[in-house]
Coordinates of C-alpha atoms in Angstrom, one line a residue:
M1 CA 1.5 7.5 15.9
E2 CA 1.3 4.2 14.3
T3 CA 1.9 0.7 15.5
K4 CA 4.0 -1.9 13.9
Q5 CA 1.7 -2.0 11.0
G6 CA 0.8 1.5 11.6
R7 CA 4.4 2.4 11.1
L8 CA 4.2 0.3 8.1
K9 CA 1.5 2.4 6.7
R10 CA 2.8 5.8 7.3
H11 CA 0.7 8.0 5.1
G12 CA 3.0 9.7 3.0
Y13 CA 5.8 9.1 0.8
R14 CA 8.0 6.3 -0.1
S15 CA 11.6 5.7 -1.1
A16 CA 12.0 6.4 -4.8
A17 CA 13.8 3.1 -5.4
V18 CA 11.1 1.1 -3.6
S19 CA 8.4 2.9 -5.4
T20 CA 10.0 2.4 -8.8
V21 CA 10.4 -1.3 -8.2
V22 CA 6.8 -1.7 -6.9
S23 CA 5.3 0.5 -9.6
R24 CA 6.7 -1.4 -12.4
G25 CA 4.9 -4.5 -11.3
G26 CA 7.5 -6.4 -9.3
P27 CA 10.8 -6.4 -7.5
A28 CA 14.0 -6.5 -9.3
G29 CA 17.4 -6.6 -7.7
S30 CA 17.9 -6.2 -4.0
A31 CA 19.9 -3.3 -2.6
R32 CA 23.5 -4.0 -2.1
G33 CA 24.5 -4.9 1.4
A34 CA 21.0 -5.3 2.7
G35 CA 20.5 -9.0 2.1
R36 CA 20.8 -10.2 5.6
R37 CA 19.2 -7.3 7.4
R38 CA 15.8 -7.7 9.0
V39 CA 13.4 -4.9 8.3
S40 CA 13.8 -2.4 11.2
A41 CA 10.8 -1.1 13.1
G42 CA 11.3 2.3 11.5
V43 CA 10.9 0.7 8.0
L44 CA 7.7 -0.9 9.2
A45 CA 6.5 2.4 10.5
A46 CA 7.2 4.2 7.3
V47 CA 5.4 1.7 5.1
A48 CA 2.3 1.9 7.3
G49 CA 2.1 5.5 8.0
V50 CA 1.9 8.9 6.6
C51 CA 5.0 9.6 4.7
L52 CA 6.7 9.1 1.3
G53 CA 10.4 8.5 2.0
V54 CA 13.5 9.7 3.7
G55 CA 16.9 11.0 2.6
A56 CA 19.9 12.4 4.4
G57 CA 22.3 15.0 3.1
V58 CA 25.7 16.2 4.2
V59 CA 25.5 19.4 6.2
P60 CA 27.5 22.1 4.3
A61 CA 30.3 24.1 5.9
A62 CA 29.4 27.6 7.0
A63 CA 30.0 30.3 4.4
A64 CA 29.9 34.0 4.3
P65 CA 26.3 35.2 4.2
A66 CA 24.9 36.4 0.9
A67 CA 22.6 39.3 0.3
P68 CA 19.4 39.2 2.4
A69 CA 16.3 37.7 1.0
V70 CA 13.7 39.9 -0.7
P71 CA 11.7 41.2 2.2
A72 CA 8.2 39.8 2.4
Q73 CA 5.2 42.1 3.2
A74 CA 3.4 39.7 5.6
A75 CA 3.4 40.7 9.2
V76 CA 6.3 39.4 11.3
P77 CA 5.3 37.9 14.7
A78 CA 6.6 40.0 17.6
G79 CA 9.9 38.9 19.0
L80 CA 10.9 36.9 15.9
E81 CA 12.2 39.8 13.9
S82 CA 15.8 38.5 13.8
F83 CA 14.7 35.2 12.4
Y84 CA 12.5 36.7 9.7
S85 CA 15.3 39.1 8.7
Q86 CA 18.3 36.8 8.8
K87 CA 20.5 36.6 5.7
V88 CA 20.2 33.4 3.6
E89 CA 22.9 31.9 1.4
W90 CA 21.5 29.8 -1.4
Y91 CA 24.4 27.7 -2.9
D92 CA 24.7 25.2 -5.7
C93 CA 23.8 21.6 -4.7
G94 CA 23.4 18.4 -6.8
A95 CA 20.2 16.8 -8.2
T96 CA 20.9 14.0 -5.6
G97 CA 22.9 13.9 -2.4
G98 CA 20.7 16.0 -0.2
V99 CA 22.1 19.5 0.7
E100 CA 25.8 18.6 -0.2
R101 CA 27.5 21.4 -2.1
S102 CA 28.1 21.1 -5.8
A103 CA 31.2 22.5 -7.5
E104 CA 29.2 23.2 -10.6
A105 CA 26.0 25.2 -11.2
T106 CA 22.9 23.0 -11.2
A107 CA 19.1 23.3 -11.3
F108 CA 19.2 22.9 -7.5
K109 CA 20.0 25.4 -4.8
C110 CA 20.3 24.6 -1.0
A111 CA 20.3 26.7 2.1
K112 CA 20.0 26.4 5.9
V113 CA 18.4 28.9 8.2
R114 CA 17.9 29.3 11.9
V115 CA 14.7 29.1 13.9
P116 CA 13.9 29.1 17.7
L117 CA 14.0 25.7 19.4
D118 CA 11.1 26.9 21.5
Y119 CA 8.9 29.6 20.1
S120 CA 7.9 30.7 23.5
K121 CA 11.6 31.5 24.2
P122 CA 12.8 33.2 21.0
D123 CA 16.0 34.4 22.7
G124 CA 16.9 30.9 23.7
E125 CA 18.5 28.0 21.8
T126 CA 18.1 27.8 18.0
I127 CA 18.1 25.0 15.5
E128 CA 18.6 24.7 11.7
I129 CA 16.1 24.0 9.0
A130 CA 17.4 22.7 5.6
M131 CA 15.8 23.7 2.3
K132 CA 16.5 22.5 -1.3
K133 CA 15.1 24.4 -4.2
H134 CA 14.5 23.3 -7.8
V135 CA 14.8 26.6 -9.7
A136 CA 11.9 27.5 -12.0
T137 CA 12.7 26.8 -15.6
G138 CA 10.2 29.1 -17.3
S139 CA 10.3 32.8 -18.2
V140 CA 7.2 33.7 -16.1
R141 CA 7.9 33.1 -12.4
R142 CA 5.2 32.8 -9.7
G143 CA 7.4 32.6 -6.7
S144 CA 8.0 29.5 -4.5
L145 CA 6.0 26.3 -4.1
F146 CA 6.8 24.6 -0.8
V147 CA 6.3 20.8 -0.7
N148 CA 6.1 18.2 2.0
P149 CA 5.9 14.5 1.4
G150 CA 4.4 13.3 4.7
G151 CA 5.6 11.2 7.6
P152 CA 6.1 12.7 10.0
G153 CA 9.7 12.1 9.6
G154 CA 9.8 12.3 5.8
S155 CA 12.5 14.4 4.1
G156 CA 11.3 17.1 1.9
V157 CA 14.8 17.5 0.6
S158 CA 14.9 13.9 -0.7
F159 CA 11.3 14.2 -1.9
L160 CA 12.2 17.2 -4.1
E161 CA 15.0 15.3 -5.8
T162 CA 12.5 12.7 -7.2
S163 CA 9.4 14.8 -7.6
A164 CA 10.4 18.2 -9.0
E165 CA 10.4 17.1 -12.6
T166 CA 7.9 14.3 -12.3
T167 CA 5.0 14.9 -9.9
F168 CA 5.4 18.7 -10.4
A169 CA 6.3 18.6 -14.1
G170 CA 3.3 20.8 -15.0
V171 CA 4.2 23.6 -12.6
Q172 CA 8.0 23.5 -12.2
G173 CA 8.4 26.0 -15.1
A174 CA 6.6 28.7 -13.1
Y175 CA 7.6 27.9 -9.5
D176 CA 10.8 27.5 -7.6
I177 CA 9.8 24.2 -5.9
I178 CA 11.2 24.0 -2.4
G179 CA 11.5 20.8 -0.3
F180 CA 12.5 21.2 3.4
D181 CA 13.3 18.9 6.2
P182 CA 11.1 19.7 9.1
R183 CA 12.7 20.1 12.5
G184 CA 14.0 16.8 13.8
V185 CA 14.5 15.4 10.3
G186 CA 17.4 14.7 8.0
S187 CA 19.6 17.7 7.1
S188 CA 17.8 20.0 9.6
T189 CA 18.7 19.6 13.2
P190 CA 17.7 16.0 13.6
I191 CA 16.4 13.6 16.2
T192 CA 19.3 11.2 16.2
C193 CA 18.9 7.6 17.3
A194 CA 20.9 4.4 16.9
S195 CA 21.2 2.8 13.5
G196 CA 21.5 -0.6 12.0
D197 CA 20.2 -4.0 13.2
D198 CA 20.1 -3.0 16.9
M199 CA 17.5 -0.2 16.3
P200 CA 14.6 -0.9 18.7
A201 CA 11.1 -1.0 17.4
V202 CA 9.2 2.2 17.2
A203 CA 6.9 2.9 20.1
E204 CA 3.7 2.1 18.3
A205 CA 5.1 -1.1 17.0
A206 CA 3.6 -4.3 18.1
P207 CA 6.0 -7.1 18.9
A208 CA 7.5 -9.2 16.1
D209 CA 5.0 -12.0 16.7
A210 CA 2.0 -9.7 16.5
G211 CA 0.5 -11.8 13.7
T212 CA 0.2 -14.9 15.8
D213 CA -2.5 -15.9 18.2
G214 CA -0.2 -16.9 21.0
T215 CA 0.0 -13.7 23.0
T216 CA -2.5 -11.6 25.0
F217 CA -2.8 -7.9 24.7
E218 CA -1.3 -7.5 28.2
Q219 CA 1.8 -9.5 27.1
R220 CA 2.2 -7.4 24.0
A221 CA 1.6 -4.2 25.9
T222 CA 4.6 -4.9 28.2
R223 CA 6.8 -5.2 25.1
I224 CA 5.3 -2.1 23.4
A225 CA 6.0 0.0 26.5
A226 CA 9.5 -1.4 26.8
Q227 CA 10.3 -0.7 23.2
A228 CA 9.1 2.9 23.5
K229 CA 11.2 3.5 26.6
K230 CA 14.3 2.0 25.0
L231 CA 13.9 4.1 21.8
E232 CA 13.4 7.3 23.8
A233 CA 16.5 6.7 25.9
D234 CA 18.5 6.0 22.8
C235 CA 17.2 9.1 21.0
A236 CA 17.6 11.3 24.0
A237 CA 21.2 10.2 24.5
N238 CA 22.1 11.0 20.8
T239 CA 20.1 14.1 20.0
K240 CA 21.6 17.6 20.3
P241 CA 20.1 19.7 21.7
A242 CA 18.4 17.2 24.0
G243 CA 15.4 19.6 24.3
L244 CA 14.5 19.0 20.6
L245 CA 12.5 15.9 21.7
D246 CA 10.0 18.3 23.3
H247 CA 9.8 20.7 20.4
V248 CA 9.1 18.8 17.2
D249 CA 5.4 19.2 17.2
T250 CA 3.5 20.2 14.1
V251 CA 2.6 23.7 15.3
S252 CA 6.3 24.5 15.7
A253 CA 7.0 23.1 12.3
A254 CA 4.2 25.3 10.8
R255 CA 5.8 28.3 12.5
D256 CA 9.1 27.3 10.9
L257 CA 7.4 27.2 7.5
D258 CA 6.3 30.8 7.9
V259 CA 9.9 31.8 8.5
L260 CA 11.0 29.9 5.4
R261 CA 8.2 31.5 3.3
A262 CA 9.4 35.0 4.3
L263 CA 13.1 34.3 3.8
S264 CA 12.3 33.0 0.3
G265 CA 10.7 36.3 -0.6
D266 CA 7.1 35.2 -0.7
E267 CA 4.3 37.2 0.7
K268 CA 2.0 34.2 0.6
L269 CA 2.8 30.5 1.1
N270 CA 2.0 28.4 -1.9
Y271 CA 2.1 24.8 -0.7
A272 CA 1.5 21.2 -1.7
G273 CA 1.4 18.7 1.2
F274 CA 0.8 14.9 1.0
S275 CA -0.5 12.7 3.8
Y276 CA 1.0 14.1 7.1
G277 CA 2.0 17.1 5.0
T278 CA -1.8 17.9 4.8
Y279 CA -1.9 18.1 8.6
L280 CA 1.1 20.4 8.6
G281 CA -0.5 22.5 5.9
A282 CA -3.8 22.8 7.7
H283 CA -2.1 23.9 10.9
Y284 CA -0.2 26.5 8.9
A285 CA -3.5 27.9 7.4
E286 CA -5.0 27.9 10.9
L287 CA -2.0 29.8 12.4
F288 CA -1.4 32.1 9.4
P289 CA -4.6 32.5 7.4
A290 CA -3.6 35.9 6.0
N291 CA -0.3 34.4 4.7
T292 CA -1.9 31.4 3.0
G293 CA -1.7 31.3 -0.8
R294 CA -2.5 28.5 -3.1
M295 CA -2.6 25.4 -1.0
V296 CA -3.1 21.7 -2.1
L297 CA -3.7 19.1 0.6
D298 CA -3.6 15.6 -1.0
G299 CA -4.4 12.5 1.0
A300 CA -5.6 14.3 4.1
L301 CA -5.5 13.6 7.8
D302 CA -8.5 14.6 9.8
P303 CA -7.2 16.9 12.6
S304 CA -10.3 16.4 14.7
L305 CA -9.5 12.7 15.4
T306 CA -7.9 11.3 18.5
H307 CA -4.8 9.2 18.2
S308 CA -6.7 5.9 18.7
E309 CA -9.4 7.0 16.1
R310 CA -6.7 7.7 13.6
K311 CA -5.2 4.2 14.1
M312 CA -8.7 2.6 13.8
G313 CA -9.2 4.5 10.5
Q314 CA -5.9 3.3 9.1
A315 CA -6.5 -0.3 10.1
Q316 CA -9.9 -0.2 8.4
G317 CA -8.4 1.6 5.4
F318 CA -5.8 -1.1 4.7
E319 CA -8.3 -3.9 5.3
R320 CA -10.5 -2.3 2.6
A321 CA -7.6 -1.8 0.3
L322 CA -6.7 -5.5 0.7
R323 CA -10.2 -6.5 -0.3
N324 CA -10.0 -4.1 -3.3
Y325 CA -6.7 -5.9 -4.3
V326 CA -8.3 -9.3 -3.9
E327 CA -11.3 -8.4 -6.1
W328 CA -8.9 -6.9 -8.7
C329 CA -6.8 -10.0 -8.6
Q330 CA -9.8 -12.3 -9.1
S331 CA -11.1 -10.3 -12.0
G332 CA -8.0 -11.0 -14.1
Q333 CA -5.6 -13.8 -14.9
N334 CA -2.8 -15.4 -13.0
C335 CA -4.4 -14.7 -9.6
P336 CA -2.8 -17.1 -7.0
L337 CA -5.7 -16.7 -4.6
S338 CA -9.0 -18.6 -4.1
S339 CA -11.9 -17.5 -6.3
D340 CA -13.9 -16.6 -3.2
P341 CA -13.0 -13.2 -1.8
D342 CA -13.4 -14.1 1.9
A343 CA -11.4 -17.3 1.4
A344 CA -8.7 -15.3 -0.4
L345 CA -8.4 -12.8 2.4
Q346 CA -8.1 -15.7 4.8
Q347 CA -5.3 -17.2 2.7
I348 CA -3.3 -14.0 3.0
G349 CA -3.9 -13.8 6.8
D350 CA -2.9 -17.4 7.1
L351 CA 0.3 -16.7 5.2
F352 CA 1.3 -13.9 7.7
A353 CA 0.5 -16.1 10.7
S354 CA 2.3 -19.3 9.3
A355 CA 5.4 -17.3 8.3
N356 CA 5.6 -15.8 11.8
R357 CA 5.6 -19.3 13.2
T358 CA 8.0 -20.7 10.5
P359 CA 9.8 -18.1 8.4
I360 CA 9.7 -18.8 4.6
P361 CA 13.0 -19.6 2.8
T362 CA 14.3 -17.3 0.1
S363 CA 17.0 -17.6 -2.6
D364 CA 19.5 -16.6 0.1
P365 CA 20.1 -19.8 2.2
N366 CA 20.9 -17.7 5.2
R367 CA 17.8 -15.6 5.0
S368 CA 14.1 -16.4 5.5
L369 CA 11.2 -14.0 5.9
T370 CA 8.7 -13.7 8.7
G371 CA 5.0 -13.0 8.3
T372 CA 5.6 -9.4 9.6
E373 CA 8.1 -8.8 6.9
I374 CA 5.8 -10.2 4.2
M375 CA 3.0 -8.0 5.6
T376 CA 5.2 -5.0 5.3
V377 CA 5.6 -5.6 1.5
V378 CA 1.9 -6.2 1.1
L379 CA 1.3 -2.8 2.7
V380 CA 3.8 -1.2 0.3
Y381 CA 1.9 -2.6 -2.6
L382 CA -1.5 -1.5 -1.3
R383 CA -0.2 2.1 -1.2
E384 CA 0.3 1.9 -4.9
Y385 CA -2.2 2.0 -7.8
E386 CA -3.4 -1.1 -9.6
G387 CA -0.6 -0.9 -12.2
A388 CA 1.8 -2.2 -9.5
W389 CA -0.4 -5.0 -8.2
G390 CA 0.8 -7.6 -10.7
G391 CA 4.0 -7.7 -8.7
L392 CA 2.1 -8.6 -5.6
N393 CA 0.4 -11.4 -7.5
A394 CA 3.8 -12.8 -8.4
A395 CA 5.2 -12.5 -4.9
L396 CA 2.1 -14.2 -3.3
D397 CA 2.1 -17.0 -5.9
Q398 CA 5.7 -17.7 -5.1
A399 CA 5.2 -17.7 -1.4
I400 CA 1.9 -19.6 -1.2
N401 CA 2.6 -22.2 -3.9
Q402 CA 6.4 -22.6 -3.8
N403 CA 7.1 -21.8 -0.2
D404 CA 9.6 -19.2 -1.5
A405 CA 9.7 -15.6 -0.3
S406 CA 12.4 -14.3 -2.6
L407 CA 10.3 -11.7 -4.4
F408 CA 9.1 -10.4 -1.0
K409 CA 12.7 -10.3 0.2
E410 CA 13.8 -8.0 -2.6
V411 CA 11.4 -5.3 -1.5
V412 CA 12.2 -5.9 2.1
D413 CA 15.9 -5.3 1.4
L414 CA 15.2 -2.1 -0.5
L415 CA 13.1 -0.9 2.5
A416 CA 15.9 -1.8 4.9
A417 CA 18.5 0.0 2.7
Q418 CA 16.4 3.1 2.1
P419 CA 14.1 3.8 5.1
M420 CA 11.1 6.0 4.4
V421 CA 11.3 8.1 7.5
G422 CA 13.4 8.9 10.6
E423 CA 11.8 6.7 13.2
G424 CA 12.8 8.9 16.1
A425 CA 11.2 11.9 14.4
F426 CA 8.1 9.9 13.5
Q427 CA 7.6 8.9 17.1
G428 CA 8.6 12.3 18.5
V429 CA 6.2 14.4 16.3
T430 CA 3.3 12.0 16.6
C431 CA 3.4 11.8 20.4
L432 CA 3.7 15.6 20.7
D433 CA 0.7 16.1 18.4
Y434 CA -1.6 14.0 20.5
R435 CA -2.4 13.8 24.2
V436 CA -2.4 10.4 25.8
E437 CA -6.0 9.1 26.3
G438 CA -7.3 6.0 28.0
D439 CA -5.7 3.3 30.2
M440 CA -4.9 -0.4 30.0
T441 CA -8.5 -1.4 30.1
T442 CA -9.4 1.1 27.3
W443 CA -6.4 0.0 25.2
A444 CA -7.2 -3.7 25.6
A445 CA -10.8 -3.0 24.4
Q446 CA -9.5 -1.0 21.4
S447 CA -7.2 -3.9 20.5
K448 CA -10.2 -6.3 20.3
E449 CA -12.1 -3.8 18.1
L450 CA -9.1 -3.3 15.9
E451 CA -8.9 -7.1 15.3
R452 CA -12.6 -7.2 14.6
V453 CA -12.6 -4.4 11.9
S454 CA -9.2 -5.4 10.5
P455 CA -8.5 -9.1 11.0
R456 CA -5.3 -9.0 8.9
F457 CA -3.7 -5.7 10.1
G458 CA -5.6 -4.5 13.2
R459 CA -3.2 -5.8 15.8
G460 CA -0.5 -3.7 14.3
Y461 CA -2.3 -0.5 15.3
E462 CA -2.9 -1.3 19.0
G463 CA -1.3 0.4 21.9
A464 CA -0.6 3.7 20.2
D465 CA -1.5 5.8 23.3
L466 CA 0.4 3.4 25.5
A467 CA 3.5 3.8 23.3
C468 CA 3.3 7.6 23.6
Q469 CA 2.8 7.4 27.3
S470 CA 6.0 5.3 27.5
W471 CA 7.9 7.6 25.1
G472 CA 7.3 10.3 27.7
H473 CA 7.2 13.4 25.4
H474 CA 3.5 13.9 24.5
G475 CA 1.0 16.6 23.9
T476 CA -1.7 17.9 26.2
Q477 CA -4.2 19.5 23.8
A478 CA -7.3 17.6 22.6
P479 CA -7.7 17.2 18.9
R480 CA -9.9 19.8 17.2
A481 CA -11.3 20.7 13.8
L482 CA -9.3 23.3 12.0
R483 CA -11.2 26.2 10.3
A484 CA -8.5 28.5 8.9
K485 CA -10.9 31.3 9.0
G486 CA -9.9 34.0 6.4
A487 CA -7.5 31.8 4.5
A488 CA -7.5 31.8 0.7
P489 CA -9.2 28.9 -1.1
I490 CA -7.7 25.5 -0.2
L491 CA -7.9 22.5 -2.5
V492 CA -8.3 19.2 -0.6
V493 CA -7.8 16.0 -2.7
G494 CA -9.1 12.7 -1.6
T495 CA -8.7 9.2 -3.1
T496 CA -11.6 6.8 -2.7
G497 CA -9.3 3.7 -2.3
D498 CA -6.6 5.4 -0.2
P499 CA -5.6 2.9 2.5
A500 CA -3.3 5.2 4.6
T501 CA -5.4 8.3 4.7
P502 CA -9.0 7.1 4.1
Y503 CA -11.2 9.2 1.8
E504 CA -13.5 10.1 4.7
W505 CA -10.7 12.1 6.2
S506 CA -10.3 14.3 3.1
K507 CA -14.0 14.9 3.0
S508 CA -13.9 15.8 6.7
L509 CA -11.0 18.2 6.3
A510 CA -12.6 19.9 3.3
D511 CA -15.7 20.5 5.4
Q512 CA -13.8 21.8 8.4
L513 CA -11.8 24.4 6.5
E514 CA -13.7 27.5 5.9
S515 CA -12.3 27.9 2.4
G516 CA -11.8 24.2 1.7
Q517 CA -13.0 22.5 -1.5
L518 CA -12.8 18.7 -2.2
L519 CA -11.5 17.1 -5.4
T520 CA -12.3 13.4 -5.5
W521 CA -10.3 10.8 -7.4
E522 CA -11.9 7.4 -7.8
G523 CA -8.7 5.3 -7.7
N524 CA -6.6 3.1 -5.5
G525 CA -3.3 3.8 -3.7
H526 CA -2.1 6.6 -1.4
S527 CA -2.9 10.2 -2.6
A528 CA -4.1 11.3 -6.0
Y529 CA -1.8 14.0 -7.5
G530 CA 1.1 12.2 -5.9
N531 CA 0.0 8.8 -7.4
A532 CA 1.5 7.3 -10.5
G533 CA -1.9 6.1 -11.5
R534 CA -3.5 9.5 -11.7
G535 CA -4.9 10.7 -15.1
P536 CA -5.1 14.1 -16.8
C537 CA -8.3 15.0 -14.9
V538 CA -6.4 15.1 -11.5
T539 CA -3.3 16.6 -13.0
N540 CA -5.0 19.4 -14.9
A541 CA -7.2 20.3 -11.9
V542 CA -4.3 20.7 -9.5
D543 CA -1.9 22.3 -12.0
T544 CA -4.5 24.8 -13.0
F545 CA -5.2 25.8 -9.4
L546 CA -1.5 26.2 -8.6
L547 CA -0.8 28.2 -11.8
T548 CA -3.9 30.4 -11.9
G549 CA -5.7 30.1 -8.6
T550 CA -8.8 28.8 -10.3
M551 CA -10.5 26.1 -8.3
P552 CA -11.9 23.0 -10.1
K553 CA -15.6 22.9 -10.6
K554 CA -17.4 22.2 -7.3
D555 CA -17.7 18.5 -6.5
L556 CA -15.5 17.4 -9.3
T557 CA -14.8 13.7 -9.4
C558 CA -12.0 12.2 -11.5
H559 CA -12.3 8.6 -12.5
G560 CA -9.3 6.3 -12.8
Q561 CA -6.8 7.4 -15.5
E562 CA -9.2 9.6 -17.3

């Protein structure tokens, strides 16, 4: 999907530890054991792309099946009866630690169920999907609310651990909130690749020196292709079943979600998806409109875009967000940048380029930071609301004026220790969701356009189709608008300053969906309801819809923290 910076901007969710550090205005304390690790390509991808964060749990030992789930009334697709009627064992699991069993009763329950590897061959191989549930705390229960943080490659199991009593505080009394790891991710049957410092760059990633001017696109393309092929070979060698690489597409994940809905006893799917999670939710509504309940899609992807169009939109989105940050910085105190906005943007770009040529020292005498690593942290901050931007001021001041990247290093180390997504899953899902378009001539022209519209970040989004071509497992269908004809009302939430999923995409998705309605938040950072800077206007509108089914007033716009 994304390139090096694209990976960096993955739309969705982020590691809780990283988000906490960034949101409080600056880094504090690096993760133990991460000090000398370079940020892996997967970390870069996660920052840039569609997701919120990743977590892994321990797969529990098999146990005797419990009573079957309450039968749902929705129609069961022909040939899948055994999957929709399987017995589910919900067992106690901890507030942290993924799906590992707990010896004591907790507010969390976990389960794993089986689904077809290939839905066209339901009698063939099967895989497992892991769920984690935060049990409703109120006396009036409204069923389940499934949540997805983004990615692709983000863990809904990990996301639930940090969001059930925070993001969803207003509705967790009424709903059992269920996070799930989509196929290929985490505690579900995963795409498994190498780990550690030898992890190759993600397919879309540009080379490590992408921020410098010393290479041509053709030179970078050779490396992009080689990285993608190396990653694919590694993932294919370690993933069981090997055929999983051809079956982690979003349509298959949406079909899994309907199985999960039925096994949880829900006639309708109530759902909150963020970033890539909106793409998954929209596909679910398209496939199962009659089963769609109260659905919130926050920070939307536009399903009608091609892969290259999506990359272009993200590059532009982060460039706009950087200008928003610069203007915010210059309007306050202690801004380390030039008072001229264009000159300030040039300063930041020059920092990336110079640090790629000569990495900047840190408090660790054995560790310096490259421009790509510094860029990674800038992208993390741009995904947050303005309340976190003071930390970026401090880090830039230290790097520019003291030639010291220690503050940047603290966030880099947190990212290395707690990656946001599984990079194999990210690459695998993305490439199956898009068909490869263009050739080397086309991709070289796109690279030039990316650098024009996004001078600081554009090169990081180049070669996305080339990477998927080299990965070898890619889709064949052209992108198309999704209508979800006959679905219940769907609330789409868009943030005007969202860098990873630009506001225009939320507007487009709301227009495409037959029952879609747009809620606008005038704010900065990625997503609205999932954003720490949101105010009561956004919170109340979404909570009211989830609890009562009542849509906000048409064309409602919420402003800042109001």
